[in-house]
Amino acid sequence: MIFSIGLIIGIISITALVLFIFAKLVSRHCCRNVQDGSGYAVLITGCDSGFGHQLAQCLDQKGDEDVQQAKMMVEENLPEKGLWAVVNNAGISDWAEIEWSTIEDFRNMVDINLFGSIRTSIKFLPLVRAVKGRMVYTSSIFAFFNCLNMGAYSVSKRGLEAFADCLRVEMASFGVKVSIIQPGNFGRATNIVKMKTSSDIWEKLDEDRKHTFNRQYIDLANEYFMSTCNSGFKNSNMVIDAMLHAVTSARPKRKYLLVSAMDRFFFQLFPFLPTVLTDAVFSLSPMYAKRKEMLYSK
């Protein structure tokens, strides 16, 4: 009996290995004929500044307020080959604890970061599908890394990744590749983080929440968040390189995790940890301990 079970497990393992190798060979063979997008158009949303602006400059060197109007403009100016890729980069960022936020704060964040990308995707997918091109989405590590002050932003980016994951499965039948860019702390490189003072936050709170959180904690939270942002990457080179790879490589990645080498192992492991451990991570933070001590204090 033991021998038979061992034999079966061995056969299954060998079969799985053979299938894996076969799949890799087929993948490589299929990718040899994939074009890099040269001579095609690439639509980048949100390229007035930050990642999108720099990507547009790089692609230009290599040779939307209203989505319907944007589509008409693109169609009127398309090169002969067509539209190769859409880089959904338009987005906003803000920070606040959930109780400091209003439903309008959440609605505005989700409408731009999530529904904006969905609207753009639905309009331009037929053009990209026609040439078996690329759809790229700028997400964030906060799509899976839950922490203080990023509730609304995390909601919008987690939704965006769910949309992109579903789209990737659907588009595989058409030969369209879908990639997700997951930048870490690039606030200093892009100026995407909304600057506000502790007074801005304090004045939005009602009396009950002022009693709960108190002004000293608001001051501390604002100082901590700003210092954290200022400790991020000085430039966007890592993100731009990932976007270029997603648009032009014969074998683009499904996801590009863009953090420091020191943080990479942690963020790769984090999504697979049980909730009890991921929540416990924050208890190790000095800021989290100070927060607990300062709540309700006068």
PDB file of C-alpha atoms in Angstrom:
ATOM      1  CA  MET A   1       0.000   0.000   0.000  1.00  0.00           C
ATOM      2  CA  ILE A   2       2.763   2.451   0.996  1.00  0.00           C
ATOM      3  CA  PHE A   3       4.731   1.531  -2.115  1.00  0.00           C
ATOM      4  CA  SER A   4       1.683   2.112  -4.334  1.00  0.00           C
ATOM      5  CA  ILE A   5       0.988   5.496  -2.798  1.00  0.00           C
ATOM      6  CA  GLY A   6       4.630   6.490  -3.205  1.00  0.00           C
ATOM      7  CA  LEU A   7       4.565   5.354  -6.817  1.00  0.00           C
ATOM      8  CA  ILE A   8       1.432   7.379  -7.531  1.00  0.00           C
ATOM      9  CA  ILE A   9       2.902  10.495  -5.895  1.00  0.00           C
ATOM     10  CA  GLY A  10       6.087  10.015  -7.910  1.00  0.00           C
ATOM     11  CA  ILE A  11       4.171   9.700 -11.181  1.00  0.00           C
ATOM     12  CA  ILE A  12       2.093  12.795 -10.393  1.00  0.00           C
ATOM     13  CA  SER A  13       5.213  14.795  -9.539  1.00  0.00           C
ATOM     14  CA  ILE A  14       6.999  13.772 -12.735  1.00  0.00           C
ATOM     15  CA  THR A  15       3.883  14.486 -14.806  1.00  0.00           C
ATOM     16  CA  ALA A  16       3.535  17.922 -13.228  1.00  0.00           C
ATOM     17  CA  LEU A  17       7.199  18.684 -13.951  1.00  0.00           C
ATOM     18  CA  VAL A  18       6.850  17.587 -17.578  1.00  0.00           C
ATOM     19  CA  LEU A  19       3.719  19.699 -18.027  1.00  0.00           C
ATOM     20  CA  PHE A  20       5.473  22.692 -16.447  1.00  0.00           C
ATOM     21  CA  ILE A  21       8.453  22.366 -18.813  1.00  0.00           C
ATOM     22  CA  PHE A  22       6.133  21.885 -21.781  1.00  0.00           C
ATOM     23  CA  ALA A  23       4.153  24.995 -20.837  1.00  0.00           C
ATOM     24  CA  LYS A  24       7.381  27.025 -20.576  1.00  0.00           C
ATOM     25  CA  LEU A  25       8.531  25.859 -24.015  1.00  0.00           C
ATOM     26  CA  VAL A  26       5.174  26.669 -25.589  1.00  0.00           C
ATOM     27  CA  SER A  27       5.206  30.067 -23.892  1.00  0.00           C
ATOM     28  CA  ARG A  28       8.674  30.875 -25.216  1.00  0.00           C
ATOM     29  CA  HIS A  29       7.759  29.713 -28.710  1.00  0.00           C
ATOM     30  CA  CYS A  30       4.629  31.863 -28.753  1.00  0.00           C
ATOM     31  CA  CYS A  31       6.494  34.891 -27.423  1.00  0.00           C
ATOM     32  CA  ARG A  32       9.116  34.854 -30.177  1.00  0.00           C
ATOM     33  CA  ASN A  33       6.675  36.425 -32.604  1.00  0.00           C
ATOM     34  CA  VAL A  34       5.363  39.048 -30.186  1.00  0.00           C
ATOM     35  CA  GLN A  35       6.092  42.612 -31.288  1.00  0.00           C
ATOM     36  CA  ASP A  36       7.495  45.265 -28.983  1.00  0.00           C
ATOM     37  CA  GLY A  37       4.986  47.948 -29.978  1.00  0.00           C
ATOM     38  CA  SER A  38       7.342  49.835 -32.267  1.00  0.00           C
ATOM     39  CA  GLY A  39       5.401  51.981 -34.728  1.00  0.00           C
ATOM     40  CA  TYR A  40       2.189  51.765 -32.711  1.00  0.00           C
ATOM     41  CA  ALA A  41       0.533  54.369 -30.480  1.00  0.00           C
ATOM     42  CA  VAL A  42       0.533  54.157 -26.669  1.00  0.00           C
ATOM     43  CA  LEU A  43      -2.129  55.925 -24.616  1.00  0.00           C
ATOM     44  CA  ILE A  44      -0.976  57.054 -21.159  1.00  0.00           C
ATOM     45  CA  THR A  45      -3.516  58.536 -18.768  1.00  0.00           C
ATOM     46  CA  GLY A  46      -2.385  60.972 -16.104  1.00  0.00           C
ATOM     47  CA  CYS A  47       0.796  62.084 -17.866  1.00  0.00           C
ATOM     48  CA  ASP A  48       0.758  65.714 -16.771  1.00  0.00           C
ATOM     49  CA  SER A  49       3.197  64.808 -13.982  1.00  0.00           C
ATOM     50  CA  GLY A  50       4.729  61.926 -12.058  1.00  0.00           C
ATOM     51  CA  PHE A  51       5.089  58.417 -13.513  1.00  0.00           C
ATOM     52  CA  GLY A  52       2.926  59.075 -16.568  1.00  0.00           C
ATOM     53  CA  HIS A  53       4.785  62.205 -17.606  1.00  0.00           C
ATOM     54  CA  GLN A  54       8.167  60.488 -17.366  1.00  0.00           C
ATOM     55  CA  LEU A  55       6.930  57.374 -19.203  1.00  0.00           C
ATOM     56  CA  ALA A  56       5.572  59.527 -22.030  1.00  0.00           C
ATOM     57  CA  GLN A  57       8.982  61.182 -22.378  1.00  0.00           C
ATOM     58  CA  CYS A  58      10.764  57.813 -22.483  1.00  0.00           C
ATOM     59  CA  LEU A  59       8.398  56.349 -25.082  1.00  0.00           C
ATOM     60  CA  ASP A  60       8.665  59.510 -27.160  1.00  0.00           C
ATOM     61  CA  GLN A  61      12.434  59.166 -27.183  1.00  0.00           C
ATOM     62  CA  LYS A  62      11.953  55.576 -28.431  1.00  0.00           C
ATOM     63  CA  GLY A  63      10.073  56.513 -31.359  1.00  0.00           C
ATOM     64  CA  ASP A  64      -8.928  62.597 -20.430  1.00  0.00           C
ATOM     65  CA  GLU A  65     -10.891  64.553 -19.003  1.00  0.00           C
ATOM     66  CA  ASP A  66     -13.685  62.947 -21.013  1.00  0.00           C
ATOM     67  CA  VAL A  67     -13.144  59.348 -22.091  1.00  0.00           C
ATOM     68  CA  GLN A  68     -15.323  59.548 -25.201  1.00  0.00           C
ATOM     69  CA  GLN A  69     -13.517  62.657 -26.445  1.00  0.00           C
ATOM     70  CA  ALA A  70     -10.185  61.013 -25.648  1.00  0.00           C
ATOM     71  CA  LYS A  71     -11.124  57.990 -27.717  1.00  0.00           C
ATOM     72  CA  MET A  72     -12.142  60.150 -30.670  1.00  0.00           C
ATOM     73  CA  MET A  73      -8.896  62.100 -30.468  1.00  0.00           C
ATOM     74  CA  VAL A  74      -6.843  58.887 -30.294  1.00  0.00           C
ATOM     75  CA  GLU A  75      -8.675  57.331 -33.249  1.00  0.00           C
ATOM     76  CA  GLU A  76      -8.176  60.474 -35.330  1.00  0.00           C
ATOM     77  CA  ASN A  77      -4.434  60.509 -34.618  1.00  0.00           C
ATOM     78  CA  LEU A  78      -3.584  56.811 -34.621  1.00  0.00           C
ATOM     79  CA  PRO A  79      -0.607  55.689 -36.676  1.00  0.00           C
ATOM     80  CA  GLU A  80      -1.304  53.102 -39.365  1.00  0.00           C
ATOM     81  CA  LYS A  81      -0.463  50.154 -37.106  1.00  0.00           C
ATOM     82  CA  GLY A  82      -2.974  51.148 -34.418  1.00  0.00           C
ATOM     83  CA  LEU A  83      -3.047  51.399 -30.615  1.00  0.00           C
ATOM     84  CA  TRP A  84      -0.583  49.027 -28.967  1.00  0.00           C
ATOM     85  CA  ALA A  85      -1.053  49.791 -25.272  1.00  0.00           C
ATOM     86  CA  VAL A  86      -3.036  51.710 -22.690  1.00  0.00           C
ATOM     87  CA  VAL A  87      -1.165  52.643 -19.509  1.00  0.00           C
ATOM     88  CA  ASN A  88      -3.771  53.429 -16.862  1.00  0.00           C
ATOM     89  CA  ASN A  89      -1.721  55.748 -14.710  1.00  0.00           C
ATOM     90  CA  ALA A  90      -4.158  58.541 -13.810  1.00  0.00           C
ATOM     91  CA  GLY A  91      -4.759  58.628 -10.077  1.00  0.00           C
ATOM     92  CA  ILE A  92      -4.701  60.596  -6.860  1.00  0.00           C
ATOM     93  CA  SER A  93      -3.389  59.882  -3.391  1.00  0.00           C
ATOM     94  CA  ASP A  94      -4.417  61.111   0.014  1.00  0.00           C
ATOM     95  CA  TRP A  95      -3.996  59.931   3.569  1.00  0.00           C
ATOM     96  CA  ALA A  96      -6.244  59.937   6.609  1.00  0.00           C
ATOM     97  CA  GLU A  97      -7.554  57.482   9.151  1.00  0.00           C
ATOM     98  CA  ILE A  98     -10.991  56.181   8.248  1.00  0.00           C
ATOM     99  CA  GLU A  99     -12.741  58.175  10.978  1.00  0.00           C
ATOM    100  CA  TRP A 100     -11.118  61.351   9.691  1.00  0.00           C
ATOM    101  CA  SER A 101     -12.629  60.735   6.254  1.00  0.00           C
ATOM    102  CA  THR A 102     -16.039  61.373   4.747  1.00  0.00           C
ATOM    103  CA  ILE A 103     -17.954  59.264   2.255  1.00  0.00           C
ATOM    104  CA  GLU A 104     -17.080  61.929  -0.315  1.00  0.00           C
ATOM    105  CA  ASP A 105     -13.375  61.333   0.335  1.00  0.00           C
ATOM    106  CA  PHE A 106     -13.862  57.647  -0.439  1.00  0.00           C
ATOM    107  CA  ARG A 107     -16.110  58.308  -3.432  1.00  0.00           C
ATOM    108  CA  ASN A 108     -13.654  60.749  -5.006  1.00  0.00           C
ATOM    109  CA  MET A 109     -10.720  58.383  -4.508  1.00  0.00           C
ATOM    110  CA  VAL A 110     -12.544  55.384  -5.976  1.00  0.00           C
ATOM    111  CA  ASP A 111     -14.052  57.340  -8.862  1.00  0.00           C
ATOM    112  CA  ILE A 112     -10.646  58.489 -10.094  1.00  0.00           C
ATOM    113  CA  ASN A 113      -8.367  55.582  -9.189  1.00  0.00           C
ATOM    114  CA  LEU A 114     -10.760  52.725  -9.965  1.00  0.00           C
ATOM    115  CA  PHE A 115     -13.711  53.789 -12.100  1.00  0.00           C
ATOM    116  CA  GLY A 116     -11.531  56.113 -14.167  1.00  0.00           C
ATOM    117  CA  SER A 117      -9.384  53.149 -15.203  1.00  0.00           C
ATOM    118  CA  ILE A 118     -12.447  50.986 -15.835  1.00  0.00           C
ATOM    119  CA  ARG A 119     -14.056  53.635 -18.058  1.00  0.00           C
ATOM    120  CA  THR A 120     -10.827  54.058 -20.033  1.00  0.00           C
ATOM    121  CA  SER A 121     -10.321  50.304 -20.375  1.00  0.00           C
ATOM    122  CA  ILE A 122     -13.819  49.607 -21.670  1.00  0.00           C
ATOM    123  CA  LYS A 123     -13.520  52.340 -24.312  1.00  0.00           C
ATOM    124  CA  PHE A 124     -10.081  51.415 -25.617  1.00  0.00           C
ATOM    125  CA  LEU A 125     -10.030  47.621 -25.250  1.00  0.00           C
ATOM    126  CA  PRO A 126     -11.347  46.993 -28.788  1.00  0.00           C
ATOM    127  CA  LEU A 127      -8.408  48.931 -30.255  1.00  0.00           C
ATOM    128  CA  VAL A 128      -5.827  47.129 -28.103  1.00  0.00           C
ATOM    129  CA  ARG A 129      -7.462  43.751 -28.659  1.00  0.00           C
ATOM    130  CA  ALA A 130      -7.288  44.247 -32.437  1.00  0.00           C
ATOM    131  CA  VAL A 131      -3.466  44.276 -32.333  1.00  0.00           C
ATOM    132  CA  LYS A 132      -3.014  41.871 -29.386  1.00  0.00           C
ATOM    133  CA  GLY A 133      -1.413  44.648 -27.385  1.00  0.00           C
ATOM    134  CA  ARG A 134      -1.007  45.560 -23.712  1.00  0.00           C
ATOM    135  CA  MET A 135      -3.064  46.927 -20.832  1.00  0.00           C
ATOM    136  CA  VAL A 136      -1.022  48.298 -17.922  1.00  0.00           C
ATOM    137  CA  TYR A 137      -2.355  49.465 -14.545  1.00  0.00           C
ATOM    138  CA  THR A 138      -0.532  51.548 -11.960  1.00  0.00           C
ATOM    139  CA  SER A 139      -1.524  50.179  -8.572  1.00  0.00           C
ATOM    140  CA  SER A 140       0.398  50.286  -5.273  1.00  0.00           C
ATOM    141  CA  ILE A 141       1.719  48.086  -2.492  1.00  0.00           C
ATOM    142  CA  PHE A 142      -1.261  49.434  -0.545  1.00  0.00           C
ATOM    143  CA  ALA A 143      -3.498  47.236  -2.671  1.00  0.00           C
ATOM    144  CA  PHE A 144      -2.457  44.366  -0.394  1.00  0.00           C
ATOM    145  CA  PHE A 145      -0.550  46.035   2.455  1.00  0.00           C
ATOM    146  CA  ASN A 146      -3.123  47.394   4.898  1.00  0.00           C
ATOM    147  CA  CYS A 147      -1.921  50.041   7.312  1.00  0.00           C
ATOM    148  CA  LEU A 148      -2.860  53.223   9.161  1.00  0.00           C
ATOM    149  CA  ASN A 149      -3.988  56.277   7.212  1.00  0.00           C
ATOM    150  CA  MET A 150      -4.398  54.636   3.793  1.00  0.00           C
ATOM    151  CA  GLY A 151      -7.947  53.265   3.953  1.00  0.00           C
ATOM    152  CA  ALA A 152      -9.516  55.079   0.990  1.00  0.00           C
ATOM    153  CA  TYR A 153      -6.414  54.709  -1.170  1.00  0.00           C
ATOM    154  CA  SER A 154      -6.161  50.986  -0.401  1.00  0.00           C
ATOM    155  CA  VAL A 155      -9.817  50.444  -1.272  1.00  0.00           C
ATOM    156  CA  SER A 156      -9.321  52.066  -4.686  1.00  0.00           C
ATOM    157  CA  LYS A 157      -6.123  50.168  -5.493  1.00  0.00           C
ATOM    158  CA  ARG A 158      -7.360  46.786  -4.267  1.00  0.00           C
ATOM    159  CA  GLY A 159     -10.403  47.217  -6.488  1.00  0.00           C
ATOM    160  CA  LEU A 160      -8.165  48.187  -9.401  1.00  0.00           C
ATOM    161  CA  GLU A 161      -6.085  45.032  -9.024  1.00  0.00           C
ATOM    162  CA  ALA A 162      -9.205  42.853  -8.852  1.00  0.00           C
ATOM    163  CA  PHE A 163     -10.376  44.426 -12.111  1.00  0.00           C
ATOM    164  CA  ALA A 164      -6.970  43.971 -13.780  1.00  0.00           C
ATOM    165  CA  ASP A 165      -6.705  40.335 -12.610  1.00  0.00           C
ATOM    166  CA  CYS A 166     -10.126  39.514 -14.066  1.00  0.00           C
ATOM    167  CA  LEU A 167      -9.283  41.357 -17.281  1.00  0.00           C
ATOM    168  CA  ARG A 168      -5.995  39.450 -17.631  1.00  0.00           C
ATOM    169  CA  VAL A 169      -7.837  36.123 -17.585  1.00  0.00           C
ATOM    170  CA  GLU A 170     -10.391  37.324 -20.150  1.00  0.00           C
ATOM    171  CA  MET A 171      -7.845  38.938 -22.480  1.00  0.00           C
ATOM    172  CA  ALA A 172      -5.524  35.904 -22.528  1.00  0.00           C
ATOM    173  CA  SER A 173      -7.809  34.325 -25.147  1.00  0.00           C
ATOM    174  CA  PHE A 174      -7.212  37.329 -27.422  1.00  0.00           C
ATOM    175  CA  GLY A 175      -3.452  37.482 -26.923  1.00  0.00           C
ATOM    176  CA  VAL A 176      -3.603  40.743 -24.938  1.00  0.00           C
ATOM    177  CA  LYS A 177      -1.182  40.960 -21.990  1.00  0.00           C
ATOM    178  CA  VAL A 178      -2.280  42.701 -18.771  1.00  0.00           C
ATOM    179  CA  SER A 179       0.281  43.943 -16.228  1.00  0.00           C
ATOM    180  CA  ILE A 180      -0.008  45.550 -12.794  1.00  0.00           C
ATOM    181  CA  ILE A 181       2.622  47.994 -11.502  1.00  0.00           C
ATOM    182  CA  GLN A 182       2.944  47.996  -7.683  1.00  0.00           C
ATOM    183  CA  PRO A 183       5.132  50.945  -6.596  1.00  0.00           C
ATOM    184  CA  GLY A 184       6.255  51.290  -2.997  1.00  0.00           C
ATOM    185  CA  ASN A 185       7.194  54.634  -1.475  1.00  0.00           C
ATOM    186  CA  PHE A 186       7.722  56.990  -4.404  1.00  0.00           C
ATOM    187  CA  GLY A 187       5.994  59.990  -2.846  1.00  0.00           C
ATOM    188  CA  ARG A 188       9.118  62.139  -2.923  1.00  0.00           C
ATOM    189  CA  ALA A 189       9.796  61.272  -6.575  1.00  0.00           C
ATOM    190  CA  THR A 190       6.312  62.116  -7.871  1.00  0.00           C
ATOM    191  CA  ASN A 191       4.774  64.631  -5.454  1.00  0.00           C
ATOM    192  CA  ILE A 192       1.571  62.568  -5.679  1.00  0.00           C
ATOM    193  CA  VAL A 193       0.976  62.720  -1.920  1.00  0.00           C
ATOM    194  CA  LYS A 194      -1.470  65.443  -0.993  1.00  0.00           C
ATOM    195  CA  MET A 195       0.192  67.932   1.318  1.00  0.00           C
ATOM    196  CA  LYS A 196      -1.886  69.046   4.275  1.00  0.00           C
ATOM    197  CA  THR A 197      -1.311  70.281   7.781  1.00  0.00           C
ATOM    198  CA  SER A 198      -2.510  68.857  11.055  1.00  0.00           C
ATOM    199  CA  SER A 199      -4.829  71.875  11.260  1.00  0.00           C
ATOM    200  CA  ASP A 200      -6.492  70.813   8.002  1.00  0.00           C
ATOM    201  CA  ILE A 201      -7.264  67.432   9.551  1.00  0.00           C
ATOM    202  CA  TRP A 202      -8.294  68.786  12.934  1.00  0.00           C
ATOM    203  CA  GLU A 203     -10.812  71.254  11.510  1.00  0.00           C
ATOM    204  CA  LYS A 204     -12.667  68.458   9.687  1.00  0.00           C
ATOM    205  CA  LEU A 205     -13.325  66.489  12.882  1.00  0.00           C
ATOM    206  CA  ASP A 206     -16.467  66.795  14.964  1.00  0.00           C
ATOM    207  CA  GLU A 207     -16.236  67.267  18.729  1.00  0.00           C
ATOM    208  CA  ASP A 208     -16.529  63.567  19.519  1.00  0.00           C
ATOM    209  CA  ARG A 209     -13.633  62.652  17.251  1.00  0.00           C
ATOM    210  CA  LYS A 210     -11.576  65.552  18.522  1.00  0.00           C
ATOM    211  CA  HIS A 211     -11.963  64.090  22.000  1.00  0.00           C
ATOM    212  CA  THR A 212     -11.068  60.609  20.761  1.00  0.00           C
ATOM    213  CA  PHE A 213      -7.980  61.464  18.724  1.00  0.00           C
ATOM    214  CA  ASN A 214      -6.888  64.776  20.315  1.00  0.00           C
ATOM    215  CA  ARG A 215      -4.701  67.434  18.709  1.00  0.00           C
ATOM    216  CA  GLN A 216      -1.372  66.035  19.954  1.00  0.00           C
ATOM    217  CA  TYR A 217      -1.943  62.740  18.170  1.00  0.00           C
ATOM    218  CA  ILE A 218      -3.035  64.496  14.957  1.00  0.00           C
ATOM    219  CA  ASP A 219       0.193  66.509  15.035  1.00  0.00           C
ATOM    220  CA  LEU A 220       2.246  63.359  15.588  1.00  0.00           C
ATOM    221  CA  ALA A 221       0.470  61.431  12.832  1.00  0.00           C
ATOM    222  CA  ASN A 222       0.966  64.239  10.330  1.00  0.00           C
ATOM    223  CA  GLU A 223       4.657  64.563  11.176  1.00  0.00           C
ATOM    224  CA  TYR A 224       5.192  60.794  10.972  1.00  0.00           C
ATOM    225  CA  PHE A 225       3.425  60.443   7.636  1.00  0.00           C
ATOM    226  CA  MET A 226       5.307  63.319   6.036  1.00  0.00           C
ATOM    227  CA  SER A 227       8.652  62.017   7.263  1.00  0.00           C
ATOM    228  CA  THR A 228       7.829  58.552   5.914  1.00  0.00           C
ATOM    229  CA  CYS A 229       7.013  59.950   2.476  1.00  0.00           C
ATOM    230  CA  ASN A 230      10.218  61.973   2.455  1.00  0.00           C
ATOM    231  CA  SER A 231      12.235  58.830   3.128  1.00  0.00           C
ATOM    232  CA  GLY A 232      11.088  57.187  -0.127  1.00  0.00           C
ATOM    233  CA  PHE A 233      12.802  56.864  -3.500  1.00  0.00           C
ATOM    234  CA  LYS A 234      14.299  60.060  -4.892  1.00  0.00           C
ATOM    235  CA  ASN A 235      13.453  59.237  -8.511  1.00  0.00           C
ATOM    236  CA  SER A 236      10.992  57.137 -10.500  1.00  0.00           C
ATOM    237  CA  ASN A 237      13.493  55.188 -12.607  1.00  0.00           C
ATOM    238  CA  MET A 238      12.440  51.810 -11.214  1.00  0.00           C
ATOM    239  CA  VAL A 239       8.780  52.451 -12.034  1.00  0.00           C
ATOM    240  CA  ILE A 240       9.450  53.820 -15.508  1.00  0.00           C
ATOM    241  CA  ASP A 241      11.661  50.817 -16.330  1.00  0.00           C
ATOM    242  CA  ALA A 242       8.865  48.479 -15.213  1.00  0.00           C
ATOM    243  CA  MET A 243       6.296  50.320 -17.320  1.00  0.00           C
ATOM    244  CA  LEU A 244       8.572  50.221 -20.356  1.00  0.00           C
ATOM    245  CA  HIS A 245       9.074  46.490 -19.846  1.00  0.00           C
ATOM    246  CA  ALA A 246       5.334  45.915 -19.541  1.00  0.00           C
ATOM    247  CA  VAL A 247       4.695  47.805 -22.780  1.00  0.00           C
ATOM    248  CA  THR A 248       7.618  46.656 -24.935  1.00  0.00           C
ATOM    249  CA  SER A 249       8.850  43.268 -23.656  1.00  0.00           C
ATOM    250  CA  ALA A 250       7.916  40.072 -25.447  1.00  0.00           C
ATOM    251  CA  ARG A 251       7.280  38.538 -22.023  1.00  0.00           C
ATOM    252  CA  PRO A 252       5.843  41.183 -19.694  1.00  0.00           C
ATOM    253  CA  LYS A 253       5.283  40.259 -16.069  1.00  0.00           C
ATOM    254  CA  ARG A 254       1.825  39.979 -14.575  1.00  0.00           C
ATOM    255  CA  LYS A 255       2.894  42.078 -11.595  1.00  0.00           C
ATOM    256  CA  TYR A 256       5.870  44.344 -10.927  1.00  0.00           C
ATOM    257  CA  LEU A 257       6.608  44.762  -7.209  1.00  0.00           C
ATOM    258  CA  LEU A 258       8.751  47.895  -6.939  1.00  0.00           C
ATOM    259  CA  VAL A 259      10.305  48.270  -3.500  1.00  0.00           C
ATOM    260  CA  SER A 260      13.825  48.366  -2.110  1.00  0.00           C
ATOM    261  CA  ALA A 261      15.881  45.173  -2.066  1.00  0.00           C
ATOM    262  CA  MET A 262      15.655  45.180   1.723  1.00  0.00           C
ATOM    263  CA  ASP A 263      11.837  45.318   1.672  1.00  0.00           C
ATOM    264  CA  ARG A 264      11.251  42.913  -1.206  1.00  0.00           C
ATOM    265  CA  PHE A 265      11.146  39.665   0.785  1.00  0.00           C
ATOM    266  CA  PHE A 266       8.728  41.164   3.324  1.00  0.00           C
ATOM    267  CA  PHE A 267       6.267  42.430   0.711  1.00  0.00           C
ATOM    268  CA  GLN A 268       6.452  39.220  -1.310  1.00  0.00           C
ATOM    269  CA  LEU A 269       5.655  37.206   1.805  1.00  0.00           C
ATOM    270  CA  PHE A 270       3.045  39.557   3.309  1.00  0.00           C
ATOM    271  CA  PRO A 271       0.036  38.543   1.118  1.00  0.00           C
ATOM    272  CA  PHE A 272       0.469  34.899   2.124  1.00  0.00           C
ATOM    273  CA  LEU A 273       0.655  35.416   5.885  1.00  0.00           C
ATOM    274  CA  PRO A 274      -2.377  34.706   8.095  1.00  0.00           C
ATOM    275  CA  THR A 275      -4.269  37.783   9.249  1.00  0.00           C
ATOM    276  CA  VAL A 276      -3.198  37.323  12.854  1.00  0.00           C
ATOM    277  CA  LEU A 277       0.415  37.820  11.758  1.00  0.00           C
ATOM    278  CA  THR A 278      -0.183  40.689   9.327  1.00  0.00           C
ATOM    279  CA  ASP A 279      -2.101  42.586  12.010  1.00  0.00           C
ATOM    280  CA  ALA A 280       0.607  41.831  14.558  1.00  0.00           C
ATOM    281  CA  VAL A 281       3.192  43.520  12.323  1.00  0.00           C
ATOM    282  CA  PHE A 282       1.827  46.912  13.330  1.00  0.00           C
ATOM    283  CA  SER A 283       2.192  46.220  17.046  1.00  0.00           C
ATOM    284  CA  LEU A 284       5.945  46.263  16.437  1.00  0.00           C
ATOM    285  CA  SER A 285       5.811  49.838  15.186  1.00  0.00           C
ATOM    286  CA  PRO A 286       6.733  52.574  17.720  1.00  0.00           C
ATOM    287  CA  MET A 287       4.176  54.832  16.043  1.00  0.00           C
ATOM    288  CA  TYR A 288       1.393  52.313  16.601  1.00  0.00           C
ATOM    289  CA  ALA A 289       2.304  52.001  20.273  1.00  0.00           C
ATOM    290  CA  LYS A 290       2.303  55.794  20.699  1.00  0.00           C
ATOM    291  CA  ARG A 291      -1.060  55.995  18.982  1.00  0.00           C
ATOM    292  CA  LYS A 292      -2.603  53.557  21.439  1.00  0.00           C
ATOM    293  CA  GLU A 293      -1.233  55.515  24.388  1.00  0.00           C
ATOM    294  CA  MET A 294      -2.379  58.891  23.102  1.00  0.00           C
ATOM    295  CA  LEU A 295      -5.992  58.062  22.145  1.00  0.00           C
ATOM    296  CA  TYR A 296      -8.523  59.749  24.421  1.00  0.00           C
ATOM    297  CA  SER A 297      -5.787  61.658  26.226  1.00  0.00           C
ATOM    298  CA  LYS A 298      -6.301  65.391  26.737  1.00  0.00           C
TER     299      LYS A 298
END
